[in-house]
């Protein structure tokens, strides 16, 4: 798989991103091999989604279909969702419970650990047909994948050499995820959104704190995210992932904040909300973070926006579109009132809200905008060029450069003088 050598990062600090990376088919295909099937932990789903033996769900790694289930041993097993016989999708459902998996095409049958256990008419009929004596079912199981779990979040990898999950995530993410996801969760619902743009525009978006109160006027207006809040960005030591955080109400003066946004061409006293309960914040975490957007390389996001908790998975479908797959969460011990509050608040991000719609639109206009100029570059230097490191301000997009640095390493595209 060869990538056109003309597609390259011109600066070692990734402050310029070639537009060809978003439209080139060979780049897309190489990403599937080198990133999604490479030494990365891919978000798979949540422990709470498959509590009982036999519970299964389908998911994807990049665009490779996978199925994961809880085995009779209580452990989670994951496989490529593809029959070892003729390659048909083994499971077509989104989820279910079963004692085994049977392909509808020729009824080949697998146990919950992915071993082939049944082949109809294996010995033929009346001594004729069927498989030869040298066929060993042990050689024809499903493609098994490594699975690890952290704070109830399941990740999977194709590669034997991928480091342990906790090391992969790094301390800043562990500190954010553990209190939020590492207690009994409840799935409140799912949402899917098809976005007509390259998947990398979205994983940049979740590392781009700068846009959070500019594109999302709603967030600046109602104080959900403002550049004036105490906050910043923290990355794992390799700068693959990021947690962008902020603490509401920490600005020196609200009047001053409105004035600053006005000067920045954003009217933050225009929108009105009749149901203010939708944006109420009920503090519930010791670190006081009221907005935290956590990105995990390559394509996962875990969010706390006030009391709205969700996991997001980017499911690429080709260079030009992807599905954004949302799992909306609460806690098993939430009161009915708290569950209602979270559901109401999920409208900020959800089908009736602004955040999903606006990010989707931003991705699509960028995708359309760059299509015919593959040799030109995006500019990524908000918060400083050069070294990739944590920031204690909310006016930066440094973690985007972190994403590209690891992307380039895995893709074999690191420029001269590359920072990591
Ligand atoms: Fe956004």
GROMACS .gro file of C-alpha atoms and ligand atoms in nm:
model
  421
    1UNK     CA    1   0.000   0.000   0.000
    2UNK     CA    2   0.173   0.313  -0.120
    3UNK     CA    3   0.085   0.666  -0.031
    4UNK     CA    4   0.166   0.935  -0.285
    5UNK     CA    5   0.498   1.082  -0.160
    6UNK     CA    6   0.369   1.428  -0.253
    7UNK     CA    7   0.133   1.399   0.048
    8UNK     CA    8   0.353   1.505   0.336
    9UNK     CA    9   0.361   1.722   0.644
   10UNK     CA   10   0.574   2.027   0.555
   11UNK     CA   11   0.662   2.110   0.919
   12UNK     CA   12   0.793   1.880   1.191
   13UNK     CA   13   0.550   2.025   1.448
   14UNK     CA   14   0.236   1.938   1.247
   15UNK     CA   15   0.129   2.301   1.236
   16UNK     CA   16   0.033   2.245   0.872
   17UNK     CA   17  -0.193   1.956   0.769
   18UNK     CA   18  -0.209   1.864   0.400
   19UNK     CA   19  -0.566   1.863   0.271
   20UNK     CA   20  -0.500   1.553   0.061
   21UNK     CA   21  -0.512   1.349   0.383
   22UNK     CA   22  -0.887   1.401   0.398
   23UNK     CA   23  -0.976   1.291   0.046
   24UNK     CA   24  -0.722   1.039  -0.074
   25UNK     CA   25  -0.845   0.680  -0.105
   26UNK     CA   26  -0.499   0.524  -0.066
   27UNK     CA   27  -0.451   0.721   0.256
   28UNK     CA   28  -0.786   0.593   0.382
   29UNK     CA   29  -0.697   0.233   0.302
   30UNK     CA   30  -0.355   0.267   0.467
   31UNK     CA   31  -0.523   0.406   0.780
   32UNK     CA   32  -0.733   0.092   0.810
   33UNK     CA   33  -0.420  -0.124   0.810
   34UNK     CA   34  -0.168   0.091   0.994
   35UNK     CA   35  -0.389   0.268   1.248
   36UNK     CA   36  -0.707   0.073   1.314
   37UNK     CA   37  -0.534  -0.264   1.275
   38UNK     CA   38  -0.210  -0.123   1.413
   39UNK     CA   39  -0.087  -0.085   1.773
   40UNK     CA   40  -0.386   0.116   1.895
   41UNK     CA   41  -0.662   0.034   2.142
   42UNK     CA   42  -0.994   0.085   1.967
   43UNK     CA   43  -1.306   0.166   2.168
   44UNK     CA   44  -1.543  -0.128   2.143
   45UNK     CA   45  -1.828  -0.068   2.386
   46UNK     CA   46  -1.904  -0.079   2.756
   47UNK     CA   47  -1.909  -0.363   3.008
   48UNK     CA   48  -2.260  -0.257   3.110
   49UNK     CA   49  -2.389  -0.331   2.760
   50UNK     CA   50  -2.315  -0.702   2.792
   51UNK     CA   51  -2.371  -0.792   3.160
   52UNK     CA   52  -2.479  -1.155   3.118
   53UNK     CA   53  -2.308  -1.457   2.955
   54UNK     CA   54  -2.419  -1.474   2.593
   55UNK     CA   55  -2.488  -1.100   2.568
   56UNK     CA   56  -2.334  -0.973   2.246
   57UNK     CA   57  -2.308  -0.651   2.048
   58UNK     CA   58  -2.174  -0.564   1.709
   59UNK     CA   59  -1.928  -0.280   1.661
   60UNK     CA   60  -1.645  -0.181   1.428
   61UNK     CA   61  -1.272  -0.125   1.433
   62UNK     CA   62  -1.227   0.138   1.168
   63UNK     CA   63  -1.452  -0.010   0.901
   64UNK     CA   64  -1.392  -0.373   0.998
   65UNK     CA   65  -1.706  -0.524   1.152
   66UNK     CA   66  -1.657  -0.688   1.491
   67UNK     CA   67  -1.871  -0.867   1.745
   68UNK     CA   68  -1.806  -0.881   2.116
   69UNK     CA   69  -1.977  -1.094   2.376
   70UNK     CA   70  -1.957  -1.213   2.732
   71UNK     CA   71  -1.855  -1.576   2.744
   72UNK     CA   72  -1.973  -1.849   2.979
   73UNK     CA   73  -1.649  -1.776   3.166
   74UNK     CA   74  -1.775  -1.422   3.237
   75UNK     CA   75  -1.497  -1.270   3.026
   76UNK     CA   76  -1.542  -1.046   2.724
   77UNK     CA   77  -1.435  -1.191   2.390
   78UNK     CA   78  -1.416  -1.004   2.061
   79UNK     CA   79  -1.379  -1.131   1.705
   80UNK     CA   80  -1.395  -1.004   1.354
   81UNK     CA   81  -1.762  -1.037   1.259
   82UNK     CA   82  -1.697  -1.264   0.963
   83UNK     CA   83  -1.762  -1.632   0.914
   84UNK     CA   84  -1.442  -1.827   0.856
   85UNK     CA   85  -1.610  -2.013   0.570
   86UNK     CA   86  -1.714  -1.764   0.301
   87UNK     CA   87  -1.662  -1.438   0.483
   88UNK     CA   88  -2.025  -1.347   0.545
   89UNK     CA   89  -2.118  -1.125   0.840
   90UNK     CA   90  -2.182  -1.364   1.125
   91UNK     CA   91  -2.401  -1.129   1.328
   92UNK     CA   92  -2.622  -0.876   1.155
   93UNK     CA   93  -2.805  -0.762   1.469
   94UNK     CA   94  -2.694  -0.463   1.676
   95UNK     CA   95  -2.716  -0.670   1.994
   96UNK     CA   96  -2.873  -0.977   2.152
   97UNK     CA   97  -2.818  -1.277   2.374
   98UNK     CA   98  -2.725  -1.618   2.240
   99UNK     CA   99  -2.549  -1.936   2.347
  100UNK     CA  100  -2.349  -1.939   2.022
  101UNK     CA  101  -2.318  -1.767   1.684
  102UNK     CA  102  -2.443  -1.928   1.364
  103UNK     CA  103  -2.383  -1.789   1.017
  104UNK     CA  104  -2.707  -1.784   0.817
  105UNK     CA  105  -2.532  -1.867   0.490
  106UNK     CA  106  -2.425  -2.228   0.558
  107UNK     CA  107  -2.499  -2.251   0.933
  108UNK     CA  108  -2.140  -2.277   1.045
  109UNK     CA  109  -2.150  -2.241   1.418
  110UNK     CA  110  -1.912  -2.082   1.672
  111UNK     CA  111  -1.900  -2.077   2.051
  112UNK     CA  112  -1.877  -1.758   2.257
  113UNK     CA  113  -1.498  -1.773   2.245
  114UNK     CA  114  -1.498  -1.772   1.866
  115UNK     CA  115  -1.411  -2.138   1.813
  116UNK     CA  116  -1.571  -2.321   1.523
  117UNK     CA  117  -1.780  -2.599   1.674
  118UNK     CA  118  -2.024  -2.701   1.405
  119UNK     CA  119  -2.014  -2.753   1.027
  120UNK     CA  120  -2.335  -2.892   0.874
  121UNK     CA  121  -2.275  -3.212   0.674
  122UNK     CA  122  -1.906  -3.201   0.756
  123UNK     CA  123  -1.878  -3.572   0.670
  124UNK     CA  124  -2.115  -3.542   0.371
  125UNK     CA  125  -2.411  -3.773   0.321
  126UNK     CA  126  -2.381  -4.149   0.282
  127UNK     CA  127  -2.004  -4.115   0.259
  128UNK     CA  128  -2.017  -3.861  -0.022
  129UNK     CA  129  -1.937  -3.490  -0.021
  130UNK     CA  130  -1.852  -3.284   0.283
  131UNK     CA  131  -1.508  -3.187   0.402
  132UNK     CA  132  -1.199  -3.401   0.376
  133UNK     CA  133  -1.045  -3.577   0.678
  134UNK     CA  134  -0.766  -3.319   0.696
  135UNK     CA  135  -1.009  -3.037   0.781
  136UNK     CA  136  -0.951  -2.939   1.144
  137UNK     CA  137  -1.214  -2.711   1.299
  138UNK     CA  138  -0.947  -2.572   1.531
  139UNK     CA  139  -0.784  -2.403   1.230
  140UNK     CA  140  -1.103  -2.225   1.127
  141UNK     CA  141  -1.222  -2.021   1.422
  142UNK     CA  142  -1.314  -1.656   1.406
  143UNK     CA  143  -1.034  -1.398   1.400
  144UNK     CA  144  -0.991  -1.335   1.774
  145UNK     CA  145  -0.897  -0.994   1.908
  146UNK     CA  146  -0.733  -0.880   2.229
  147UNK     CA  147  -0.971  -0.710   2.471
  148UNK     CA  148  -0.896  -0.498   2.777
  149UNK     CA  149  -1.123  -0.299   2.999
  150UNK     CA  150  -1.064   0.020   3.194
  151UNK     CA  151  -1.331   0.181   3.413
  152UNK     CA  152  -1.595  -0.035   3.244
  153UNK     CA  153  -1.487   0.078   2.898
  154UNK     CA  154  -1.391  -0.201   2.659
  155UNK     CA  155  -1.112  -0.159   2.407
  156UNK     CA  156  -0.976  -0.399   2.150
  157UNK     CA  157  -0.669  -0.429   1.931
  158UNK     CA  158  -0.552  -0.641   1.641
  159UNK     CA  159  -0.187  -0.606   1.733
  160UNK     CA  160   0.003  -0.827   1.975
  161UNK     CA  161   0.249  -0.549   2.050
  162UNK     CA  162  -0.005  -0.289   2.168
  163UNK     CA  163   0.097  -0.181   2.519
  164UNK     CA  164  -0.130  -0.249   2.820
  165UNK     CA  165  -0.446  -0.035   2.800
  166UNK     CA  166  -0.379   0.168   3.114
  167UNK     CA  167  -0.032   0.263   2.987
  168UNK     CA  168  -0.181   0.349   2.648
  169UNK     CA  169  -0.433   0.586   2.807
  170UNK     CA  170  -0.187   0.759   3.040
  171UNK     CA  171  -0.240   0.930   3.375
  172UNK     CA  172  -0.444   1.239   3.277
  173UNK     CA  173  -0.707   1.023   3.107
  174UNK     CA  174  -0.710   0.770   3.388
  175UNK     CA  175  -0.779   1.053   3.634
  176UNK     CA  176  -1.066   1.184   3.423
  177UNK     CA  177  -1.225   0.854   3.323
  178UNK     CA  178  -1.206   0.663   3.649
  179UNK     CA  179  -1.449   0.875   3.856
  180UNK     CA  180  -1.687   0.919   3.562
  181UNK     CA  181  -1.701   0.573   3.408
  182UNK     CA  182  -1.557   0.348   3.678
  183UNK     CA  183  -1.882   0.302   3.869
  184UNK     CA  184  -2.204   0.122   3.773
  185UNK     CA  185  -2.332   0.289   3.459
  186UNK     CA  186  -2.674   0.285   3.297
  187UNK     CA  187  -2.720   0.321   2.922
  188UNK     CA  188  -2.992   0.582   2.865
  189UNK     CA  189  -2.997   0.549   2.488
  190UNK     CA  190  -2.813   0.549   2.159
  191UNK     CA  191  -2.790   0.795   1.878
  192UNK     CA  192  -2.636   0.770   1.534
  193UNK     CA  193  -2.547   1.056   1.307
  194UNK     CA  194  -2.414   1.023   0.953
  195UNK     CA  195  -2.170   1.299   0.867
  196UNK     CA  196  -2.052   1.359   0.512
  197UNK     CA  197  -1.690   1.436   0.575
  198UNK     CA  198  -1.363   1.262   0.653
  199UNK     CA  199  -1.347   1.093   0.994
  200UNK     CA  200  -1.029   1.282   1.088
  201UNK     CA  201  -1.208   1.618   1.076
  202UNK     CA  202  -1.418   1.491   1.363
  203UNK     CA  203  -1.133   1.357   1.576
  204UNK     CA  204  -0.966   1.693   1.527
  205UNK     CA  205  -1.286   1.865   1.634
  206UNK     CA  206  -1.290   1.684   1.969
  207UNK     CA  207  -0.929   1.797   2.030
  208UNK     CA  208  -1.007   2.156   1.933
  209UNK     CA  209  -1.111   2.347   2.243
  210UNK     CA  210  -1.080   2.675   2.054
  211UNK     CA  211  -1.402   2.613   1.860
  212UNK     CA  212  -1.602   2.511   2.168
  213UNK     CA  213  -1.748   2.852   2.245
  214UNK     CA  214  -1.724   3.003   1.895
  215UNK     CA  215  -1.898   2.752   1.672
  216UNK     CA  216  -2.121   2.665   1.967
  217UNK     CA  217  -2.274   3.005   2.046
  218UNK     CA  218  -2.513   2.822   2.275
  219UNK     CA  219  -2.225   2.708   2.498
  220UNK     CA  220  -2.080   3.057   2.534
  221UNK     CA  221  -2.423   3.212   2.593
  222UNK     CA  222  -2.532   2.973   2.867
  223UNK     CA  223  -2.191   2.943   3.028
  224UNK     CA  224  -2.135   2.579   2.936
  225UNK     CA  225  -1.798   2.648   2.775
  226UNK     CA  226  -1.613   2.981   2.773
  227UNK     CA  227  -1.255   3.071   2.692
  228UNK     CA  228  -1.245   3.269   3.014
  229UNK     CA  229  -1.290   2.965   3.238
  230UNK     CA  230  -1.014   2.801   3.434
  231UNK     CA  231  -0.918   2.501   3.227
  232UNK     CA  232  -0.684   2.364   2.970
  233UNK     CA  233  -0.571   2.058   2.794
  234UNK     CA  234  -0.380   1.755   2.922
  235UNK     CA  235  -0.238   1.479   2.709
  236UNK     CA  236  -0.087   1.137   2.762
  237UNK     CA  237   0.296   1.138   2.744
  238UNK     CA  238   0.286   1.039   2.374
  239UNK     CA  239   0.025   1.315   2.304
  240UNK     CA  240  -0.211   1.078   2.126
  241UNK     CA  241  -0.510   1.149   2.346
  242UNK     CA  242  -0.640   1.451   2.526
  243UNK     CA  243  -0.867   1.576   2.796
  244UNK     CA  244  -0.992   1.929   2.739
  245UNK     CA  245  -1.144   2.062   3.055
  246UNK     CA  246  -1.306   2.367   3.205
  247UNK     CA  247  -1.468   2.476   3.529
  248UNK     CA  248  -1.780   2.686   3.493
  249UNK     CA  249  -1.814   3.021   3.668
  250UNK     CA  250  -1.442   3.077   3.712
  251UNK     CA  251  -1.423   3.387   3.493
  252UNK     CA  252  -1.335   3.718   3.660
  253UNK     CA  253  -1.645   3.898   3.536
  254UNK     CA  254  -1.940   3.773   3.330
  255UNK     CA  255  -1.998   4.121   3.188
  256UNK     CA  256  -1.636   4.133   3.075
  257UNK     CA  257  -1.672   3.787   2.916
  258UNK     CA  258  -1.976   3.899   2.714
  259UNK     CA  259  -1.781   4.206   2.602
  260UNK     CA  260  -1.484   3.992   2.494
  261UNK     CA  261  -1.704   3.765   2.287
  262UNK     CA  262  -1.875   4.068   2.131
  263UNK     CA  263  -1.533   4.195   2.024
  264UNK     CA  264  -1.467   3.847   1.884
  265UNK     CA  265  -1.778   3.886   1.667
  266UNK     CA  266  -1.999   3.657   1.872
  267UNK     CA  267  -2.321   3.778   2.029
  268UNK     CA  268  -2.355   3.590   2.360
  269UNK     CA  269  -2.671   3.759   2.485
  270UNK     CA  270  -2.886   3.682   2.183
  271UNK     CA  271  -3.013   3.329   2.244
  272UNK     CA  272  -3.282   3.280   2.509
  273UNK     CA  273  -3.393   2.952   2.661
  274UNK     CA  274  -3.741   2.900   2.808
  275UNK     CA  275  -3.650   2.578   2.987
  276UNK     CA  276  -3.339   2.675   3.182
  277UNK     CA  277  -3.339   2.335   3.357
  278UNK     CA  278  -3.186   2.200   3.039
  279UNK     CA  279  -2.859   2.373   3.120
  280UNK     CA  280  -2.866   2.340   3.501
  281UNK     CA  281  -2.552   2.192   3.642
  282UNK     CA  282  -2.558   1.962   3.942
  283UNK     CA  283  -2.195   1.923   4.053
  284UNK     CA  284  -2.104   1.558   4.102
  285UNK     CA  285  -1.727   1.515   4.061
  286UNK     CA  286  -1.451   1.606   4.307
  287UNK     CA  287  -1.231   1.767   4.041
  288UNK     CA  288  -1.503   2.032   3.977
  289UNK     CA  289  -1.470   1.993   3.601
  290UNK     CA  290  -1.801   2.102   3.446
  291UNK     CA  291  -1.700   2.033   3.088
  292UNK     CA  292  -1.453   1.763   2.994
  293UNK     CA  293  -1.404   1.627   2.644
  294UNK     CA  294  -1.172   1.329   2.637
  295UNK     CA  295  -1.037   1.200   2.307
  296UNK     CA  296  -0.875   0.859   2.276
  297UNK     CA  297  -0.669   0.779   1.967
  298UNK     CA  298  -0.776   0.693   1.708
  299UNK     CA  299  -1.150   0.751   1.714
  300UNK     CA  300  -1.318   0.757   2.054
  301UNK     CA  301  -1.451   1.036   2.273
  302UNK     CA  302  -1.578   1.031   2.630
  303UNK     CA  303  -1.759   1.340   2.744
  304UNK     CA  304  -1.899   1.510   3.045
  305UNK     CA  305  -2.083   1.825   2.946
  306UNK     CA  306  -2.235   1.932   3.276
  307UNK     CA  307  -2.443   1.625   3.370
  308UNK     CA  308  -2.453   1.485   3.019
  309UNK     CA  309  -2.232   1.178   2.995
  310UNK     CA  310  -2.166   0.997   2.671
  311UNK     CA  311  -1.925   0.786   2.472
  312UNK     CA  312  -1.879   0.863   2.106
  313UNK     CA  313  -1.730   0.634   1.845
  314UNK     CA  314  -1.637   0.749   1.497
  315UNK     CA  315  -1.719   0.477   1.243
  316UNK     CA  316  -1.547   0.554   0.911
  317UNK     CA  317  -1.729   0.444   0.595
  318UNK     CA  318  -1.473   0.566   0.342
  319UNK     CA  319  -1.280   0.889   0.291
  320UNK     CA  320  -1.599   1.091   0.251
  321UNK     CA  321  -1.835   0.989   0.530
  322UNK     CA  322  -1.863   0.834   0.873
  323UNK     CA  323  -2.120   0.749   1.134
  324UNK     CA  324  -2.092   0.906   1.472
  325UNK     CA  325  -2.223   0.655   1.721
  326UNK     CA  326  -2.330   0.794   2.060
  327UNK     CA  327  -2.396   0.601   2.379
  328UNK     CA  328  -2.578   0.826   2.626
  329UNK     CA  329  -2.508   0.736   2.988
  330UNK     CA  330  -2.615   0.784   3.347
  331UNK     CA  331  -2.549   0.589   3.665
  332UNK     CA  332  -2.727   0.279   3.790
  333UNK     CA  333  -2.797   0.455   4.122
  334UNK     CA  334  -2.932   0.780   3.973
  335UNK     CA  335  -3.269   0.886   4.115
  336UNK     CA  336  -3.554   0.901   3.860
  337UNK     CA  337  -3.525   1.280   3.879
  338UNK     CA  338  -3.153   1.268   3.798
  339UNK     CA  339  -3.219   1.033   3.507
  340UNK     CA  340  -3.477   1.281   3.373
  341UNK     CA  341  -3.227   1.563   3.418
  342UNK     CA  342  -2.959   1.374   3.222
  343UNK     CA  343  -3.204   1.283   2.946
  344UNK     CA  344  -3.326   1.642   2.920
  345UNK     CA  345  -2.968   1.765   2.918
  346UNK     CA  346  -2.863   1.513   2.655
  347UNK     CA  347  -3.066   1.732   2.420
  348UNK     CA  348  -2.774   1.976   2.425
  349UNK     CA  349  -2.576   1.722   2.229
  350UNK     CA  350  -2.858   1.503   2.104
  351UNK     CA  351  -3.113   1.499   1.824
  352UNK     CA  352  -3.285   1.820   1.932
  353UNK     CA  353  -2.970   2.000   2.032
  354UNK     CA  354  -2.705   2.217   1.884
  355UNK     CA  355  -2.372   2.051   1.952
  356UNK     CA  356  -2.409   1.747   1.724
  357UNK     CA  357  -2.560   1.951   1.446
  358UNK     CA  358  -2.297   2.223   1.460
  359UNK     CA  359  -1.997   1.989   1.474
  360UNK     CA  360  -2.145   1.786   1.188
  361UNK     CA  361  -2.186   2.101   0.981
  362UNK     CA  362  -1.831   2.216   1.063
  363UNK     CA  363  -1.692   1.882   0.945
  364UNK     CA  364  -1.896   1.889   0.625
  365UNK     CA  365  -1.803   2.244   0.521
  366UNK     CA  366  -1.435   2.173   0.587
  367UNK     CA  367  -1.456   1.853   0.384
  368UNK     CA  368  -1.618   2.035   0.093
  369UNK     CA  369  -1.388   2.333   0.126
  370UNK     CA  370  -1.060   2.144   0.088
  371UNK     CA  371  -1.156   1.892  -0.179
  372UNK     CA  372  -1.010   2.059  -0.485
  373UNK     CA  373  -0.686   2.181  -0.332
  374UNK     CA  374  -0.506   1.873  -0.200
  375UNK     CA  375  -0.164   2.041  -0.197
  376UNK     CA  376  -0.279   2.324   0.035
  377UNK     CA  377  -0.268   2.300   0.414
  378UNK     CA  378  -0.472   2.364   0.726
  379UNK     CA  379  -0.314   2.593   0.986
  380UNK     CA  380  -0.287   2.449   1.337
  381UNK     CA  381  -0.097   2.682   1.565
  382UNK     CA  382  -0.351   2.810   1.815
  383UNK     CA  383  -0.181   2.791   2.153
  384UNK     CA  384   0.165   2.789   2.001
  385UNK     CA  385   0.380   2.605   1.749
  386UNK     CA  386   0.675   2.374   1.808
  387UNK     CA  387   0.666   2.152   2.113
  388UNK     CA  388   0.349   1.954   2.178
  389UNK     CA  389   0.263   1.989   2.546
  390UNK     CA  390  -0.017   2.057   2.791
  391UNK     CA  391  -0.176   2.400   2.811
  392UNK     CA  392  -0.345   2.581   3.098
  393UNK     CA  393  -0.567   2.794   2.875
  394UNK     CA  394  -0.880   2.732   2.672
  395UNK     CA  395  -0.766   2.904   2.352
  396UNK     CA  396  -0.562   2.628   2.193
  397UNK     CA  397  -0.581   2.334   1.956
  398UNK     CA  398  -0.245   2.182   2.046
  399UNK     CA  399  -0.389   1.827   2.091
  400UNK     CA  400  -0.471   1.826   1.718
  401UNK     CA  401  -0.096   1.836   1.655
  402UNK     CA  402  -0.058   1.553   1.906
  403UNK     CA  403  -0.306   1.344   1.708
  404UNK     CA  404  -0.118   1.404   1.384
  405UNK     CA  405   0.216   1.324   1.543
  406UNK     CA  406   0.105   0.974   1.637
  407UNK     CA  407  -0.091   0.935   1.314
  408UNK     CA  408   0.223   1.017   1.115
  409UNK     CA  409   0.431   0.775   1.322
  410UNK     CA  410   0.192   0.486   1.255
  411UNK     CA  411   0.141   0.580   0.891
  412UNK     CA  412   0.516   0.605   0.830
  413UNK     CA  413   0.479   0.972   0.733
  414UNK     CA  414   0.685   1.150   1.002
  415UNK     CA  415   0.850   1.459   0.853
  416UNK     CA  416   1.209   1.567   0.913
  417UNK     CA  417   1.247   1.708   1.262
  418UNK     CA  418   0.920   1.552   1.375
  419UNK     CA  419   0.808   1.630   1.730
  420UNK     CA  420   0.622   1.365   1.929
  421LIG    FE1  421  -1.788   2.107   1.895
   0.00000   0.00000   0.00000
